[in-house]
Backbone as numpy.savetxt, mean C-alpha at the origin, in Angstrom:
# Nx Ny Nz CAx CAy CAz Cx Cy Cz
-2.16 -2.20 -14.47 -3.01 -1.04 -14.47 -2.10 0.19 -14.47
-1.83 0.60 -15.72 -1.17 1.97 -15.67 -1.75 2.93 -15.83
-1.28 4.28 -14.72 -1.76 5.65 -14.76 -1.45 6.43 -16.03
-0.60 5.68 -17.20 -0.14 7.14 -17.77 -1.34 7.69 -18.97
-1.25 8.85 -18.88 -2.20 9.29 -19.54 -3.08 9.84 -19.07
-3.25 9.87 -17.75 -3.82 10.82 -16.42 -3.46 11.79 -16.27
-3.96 12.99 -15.96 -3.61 14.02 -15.54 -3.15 13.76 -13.81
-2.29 14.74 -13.41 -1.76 14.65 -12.41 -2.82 13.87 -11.27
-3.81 15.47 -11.30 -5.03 15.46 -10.08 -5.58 14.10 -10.54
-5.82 13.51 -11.39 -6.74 12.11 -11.63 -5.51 10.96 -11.02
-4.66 11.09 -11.31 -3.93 9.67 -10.73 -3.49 10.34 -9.04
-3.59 11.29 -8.45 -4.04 11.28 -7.12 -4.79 11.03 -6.72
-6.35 11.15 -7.38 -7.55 11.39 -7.11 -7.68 9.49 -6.86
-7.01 8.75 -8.31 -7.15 7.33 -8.30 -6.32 6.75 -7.05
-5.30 7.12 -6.71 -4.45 6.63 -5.84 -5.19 6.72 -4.25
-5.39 8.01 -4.12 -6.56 7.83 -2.79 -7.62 6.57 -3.13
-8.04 6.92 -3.77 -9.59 5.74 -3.89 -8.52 4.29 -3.69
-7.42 4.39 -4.40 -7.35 2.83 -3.86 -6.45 2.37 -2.57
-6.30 3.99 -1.96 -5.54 3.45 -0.49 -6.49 3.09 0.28
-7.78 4.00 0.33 -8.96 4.60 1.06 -9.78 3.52 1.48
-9.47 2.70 -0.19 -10.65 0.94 0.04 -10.24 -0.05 1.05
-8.54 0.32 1.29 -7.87 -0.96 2.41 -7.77 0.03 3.82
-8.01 1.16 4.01 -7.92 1.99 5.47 -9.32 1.37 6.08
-9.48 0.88 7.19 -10.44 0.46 8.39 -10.84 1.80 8.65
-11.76 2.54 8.68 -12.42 3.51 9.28 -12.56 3.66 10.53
-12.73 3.22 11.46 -12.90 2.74 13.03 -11.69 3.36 13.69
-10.32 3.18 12.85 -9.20 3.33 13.44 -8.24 4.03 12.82
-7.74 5.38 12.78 -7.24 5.93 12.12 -5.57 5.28 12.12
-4.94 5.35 10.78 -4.21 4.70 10.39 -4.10 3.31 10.23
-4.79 2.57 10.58 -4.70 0.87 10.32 -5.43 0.46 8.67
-4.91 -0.36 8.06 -5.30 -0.57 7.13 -4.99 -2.24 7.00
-5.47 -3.05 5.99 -5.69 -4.80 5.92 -4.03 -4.88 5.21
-3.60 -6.14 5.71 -3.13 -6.80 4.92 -3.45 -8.42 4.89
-2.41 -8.49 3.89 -2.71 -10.17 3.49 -1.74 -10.85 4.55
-2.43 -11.91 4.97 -2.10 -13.04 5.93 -0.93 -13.87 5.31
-0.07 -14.04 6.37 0.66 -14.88 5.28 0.91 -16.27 6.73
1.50 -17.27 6.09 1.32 -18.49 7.04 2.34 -17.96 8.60
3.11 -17.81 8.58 4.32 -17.30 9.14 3.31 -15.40 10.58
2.67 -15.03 10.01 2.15 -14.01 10.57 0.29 -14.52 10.58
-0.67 -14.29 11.69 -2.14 -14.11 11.58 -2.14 -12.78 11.64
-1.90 -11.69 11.11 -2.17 -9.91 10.71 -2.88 -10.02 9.85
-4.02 -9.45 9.69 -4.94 -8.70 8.73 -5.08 -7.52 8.92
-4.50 -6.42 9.72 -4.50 -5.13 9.91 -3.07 -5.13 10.72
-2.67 -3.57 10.04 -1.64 -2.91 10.85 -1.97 -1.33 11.18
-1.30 -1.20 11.73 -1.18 0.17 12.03 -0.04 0.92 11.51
-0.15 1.63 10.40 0.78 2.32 9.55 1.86 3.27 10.44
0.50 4.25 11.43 1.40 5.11 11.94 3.08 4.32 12.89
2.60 3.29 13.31 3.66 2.25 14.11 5.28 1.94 13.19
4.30 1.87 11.91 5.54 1.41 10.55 6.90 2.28 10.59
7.99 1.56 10.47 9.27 2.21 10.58 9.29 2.27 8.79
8.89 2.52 8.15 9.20 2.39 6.67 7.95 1.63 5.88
7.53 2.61 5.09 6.64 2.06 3.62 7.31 2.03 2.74
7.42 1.22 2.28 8.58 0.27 1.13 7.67 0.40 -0.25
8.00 0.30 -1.44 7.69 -0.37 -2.46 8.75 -1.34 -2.90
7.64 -2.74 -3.05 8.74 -3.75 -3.63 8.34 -4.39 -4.92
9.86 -4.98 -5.37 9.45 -5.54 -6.83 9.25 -6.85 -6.75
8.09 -7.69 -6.76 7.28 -8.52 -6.08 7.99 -10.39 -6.71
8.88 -9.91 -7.92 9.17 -11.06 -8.42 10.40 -11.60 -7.47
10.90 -11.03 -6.24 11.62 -11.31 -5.36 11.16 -12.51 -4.47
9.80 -12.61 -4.57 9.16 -13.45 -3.21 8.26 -14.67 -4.03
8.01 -14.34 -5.48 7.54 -15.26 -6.50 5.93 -15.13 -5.80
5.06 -14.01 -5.35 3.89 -14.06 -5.48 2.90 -13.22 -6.59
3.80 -12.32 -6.80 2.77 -11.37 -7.47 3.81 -11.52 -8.71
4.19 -12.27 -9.69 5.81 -12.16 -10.32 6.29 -10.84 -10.98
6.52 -9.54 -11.25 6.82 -8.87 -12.20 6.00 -7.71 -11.79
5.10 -8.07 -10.29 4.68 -6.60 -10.03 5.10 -6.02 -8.81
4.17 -5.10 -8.63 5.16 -3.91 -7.29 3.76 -3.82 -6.67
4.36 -4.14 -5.26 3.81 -4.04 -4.09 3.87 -3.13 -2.93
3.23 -2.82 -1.68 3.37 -1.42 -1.35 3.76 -2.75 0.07
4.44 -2.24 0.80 4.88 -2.78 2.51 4.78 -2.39 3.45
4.47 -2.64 4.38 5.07 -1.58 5.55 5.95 -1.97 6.67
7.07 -1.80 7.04 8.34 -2.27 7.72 8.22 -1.78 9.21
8.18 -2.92 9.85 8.28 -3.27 11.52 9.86 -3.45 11.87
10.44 -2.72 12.42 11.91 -3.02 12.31 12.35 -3.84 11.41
12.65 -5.50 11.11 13.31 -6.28 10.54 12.01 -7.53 10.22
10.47 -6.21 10.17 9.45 -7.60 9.57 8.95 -6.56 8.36
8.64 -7.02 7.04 7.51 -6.48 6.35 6.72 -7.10 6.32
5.40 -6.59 6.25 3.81 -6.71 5.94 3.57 -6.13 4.83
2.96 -6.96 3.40 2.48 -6.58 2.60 0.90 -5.65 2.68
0.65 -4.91 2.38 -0.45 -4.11 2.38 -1.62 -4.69 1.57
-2.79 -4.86 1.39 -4.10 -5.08 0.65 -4.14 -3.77 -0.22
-3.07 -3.44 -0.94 -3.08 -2.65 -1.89 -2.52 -3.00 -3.29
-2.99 -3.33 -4.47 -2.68 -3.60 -5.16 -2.18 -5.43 -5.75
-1.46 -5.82 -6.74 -0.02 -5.08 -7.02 -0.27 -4.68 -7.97
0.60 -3.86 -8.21 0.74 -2.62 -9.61 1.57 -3.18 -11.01
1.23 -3.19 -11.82 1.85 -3.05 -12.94 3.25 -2.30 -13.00
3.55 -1.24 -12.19 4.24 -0.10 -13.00 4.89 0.42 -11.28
5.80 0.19 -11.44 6.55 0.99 -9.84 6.06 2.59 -9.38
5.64 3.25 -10.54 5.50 4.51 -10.30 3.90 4.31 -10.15
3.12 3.56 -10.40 1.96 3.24 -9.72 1.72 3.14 -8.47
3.02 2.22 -8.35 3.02 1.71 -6.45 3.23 3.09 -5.53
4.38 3.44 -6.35 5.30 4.57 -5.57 3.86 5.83 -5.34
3.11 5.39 -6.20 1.77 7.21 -5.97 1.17 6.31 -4.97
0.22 5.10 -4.75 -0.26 4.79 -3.63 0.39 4.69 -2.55
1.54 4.55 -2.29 2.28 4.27 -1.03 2.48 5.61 -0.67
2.23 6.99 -1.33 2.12 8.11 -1.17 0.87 8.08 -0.36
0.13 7.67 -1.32 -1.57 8.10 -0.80 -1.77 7.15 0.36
-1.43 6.12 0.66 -1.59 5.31 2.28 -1.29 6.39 3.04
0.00 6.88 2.85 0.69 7.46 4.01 -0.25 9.20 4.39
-0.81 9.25 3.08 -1.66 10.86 3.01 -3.25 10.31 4.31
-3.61 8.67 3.59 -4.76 8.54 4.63 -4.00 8.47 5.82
-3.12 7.66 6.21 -3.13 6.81 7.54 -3.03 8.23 8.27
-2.30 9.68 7.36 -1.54 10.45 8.59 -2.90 12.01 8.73
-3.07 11.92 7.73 -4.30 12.92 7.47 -5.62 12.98 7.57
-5.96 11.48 7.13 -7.77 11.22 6.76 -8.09 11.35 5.53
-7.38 11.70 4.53 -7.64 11.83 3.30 -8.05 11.34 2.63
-8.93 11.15 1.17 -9.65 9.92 0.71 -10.59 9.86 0.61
């Protein structure tokens, strides 16, 4: 799913809508992630995150060839229920826009 061809304000405008769908409302800054065997997390708390990462997903052989958004617990990442992206500079605008909801409300 690539943005290009968007005007600026539209691939912000898109990037909120798709941080906005994984932010929990109830709790400002927490948003879903995916479970993995090793962790039971389906929510984190962003503001806690030492680092939102974008990664290139063919490293871990789940998503192969796409980019994923993270969020880094000292020496753990948690993948986010965002995406994966086609296009790094896809990832790189939502991992913007997580960080605009978790810290602002934005969205």
């Amino acid at each position: 799913m690539s943005k290009t061809g968007m005007t600026a304000p539209e691939a912000t405008q898109w990037a909120l809508a798709e941080a906005s769908k994984e932010a929990l409302v109830v709790a400002p800054g927490w948003f879903r992630t995916w479970a993995t065997t090793e962790d039971k997390w389906s929510a984190v708390n962003l503001r806690a995150a030492t680092q939102v990462i974008v990664n290139h997903s063919r490293e871990d052989g789940r998503h192969p060839n796409s980019w994923t958004v993270r969020a880094v617990y000292g020496t753990h990442a948690v993948e986010l229920r965002v995406g994966p992206y086609d296009s790094k500079e896809d990832a790189i605008l939502v991992a913007h826009a997580v960080l605009s909801v978790a810290y602002n409300g934005l969205g």
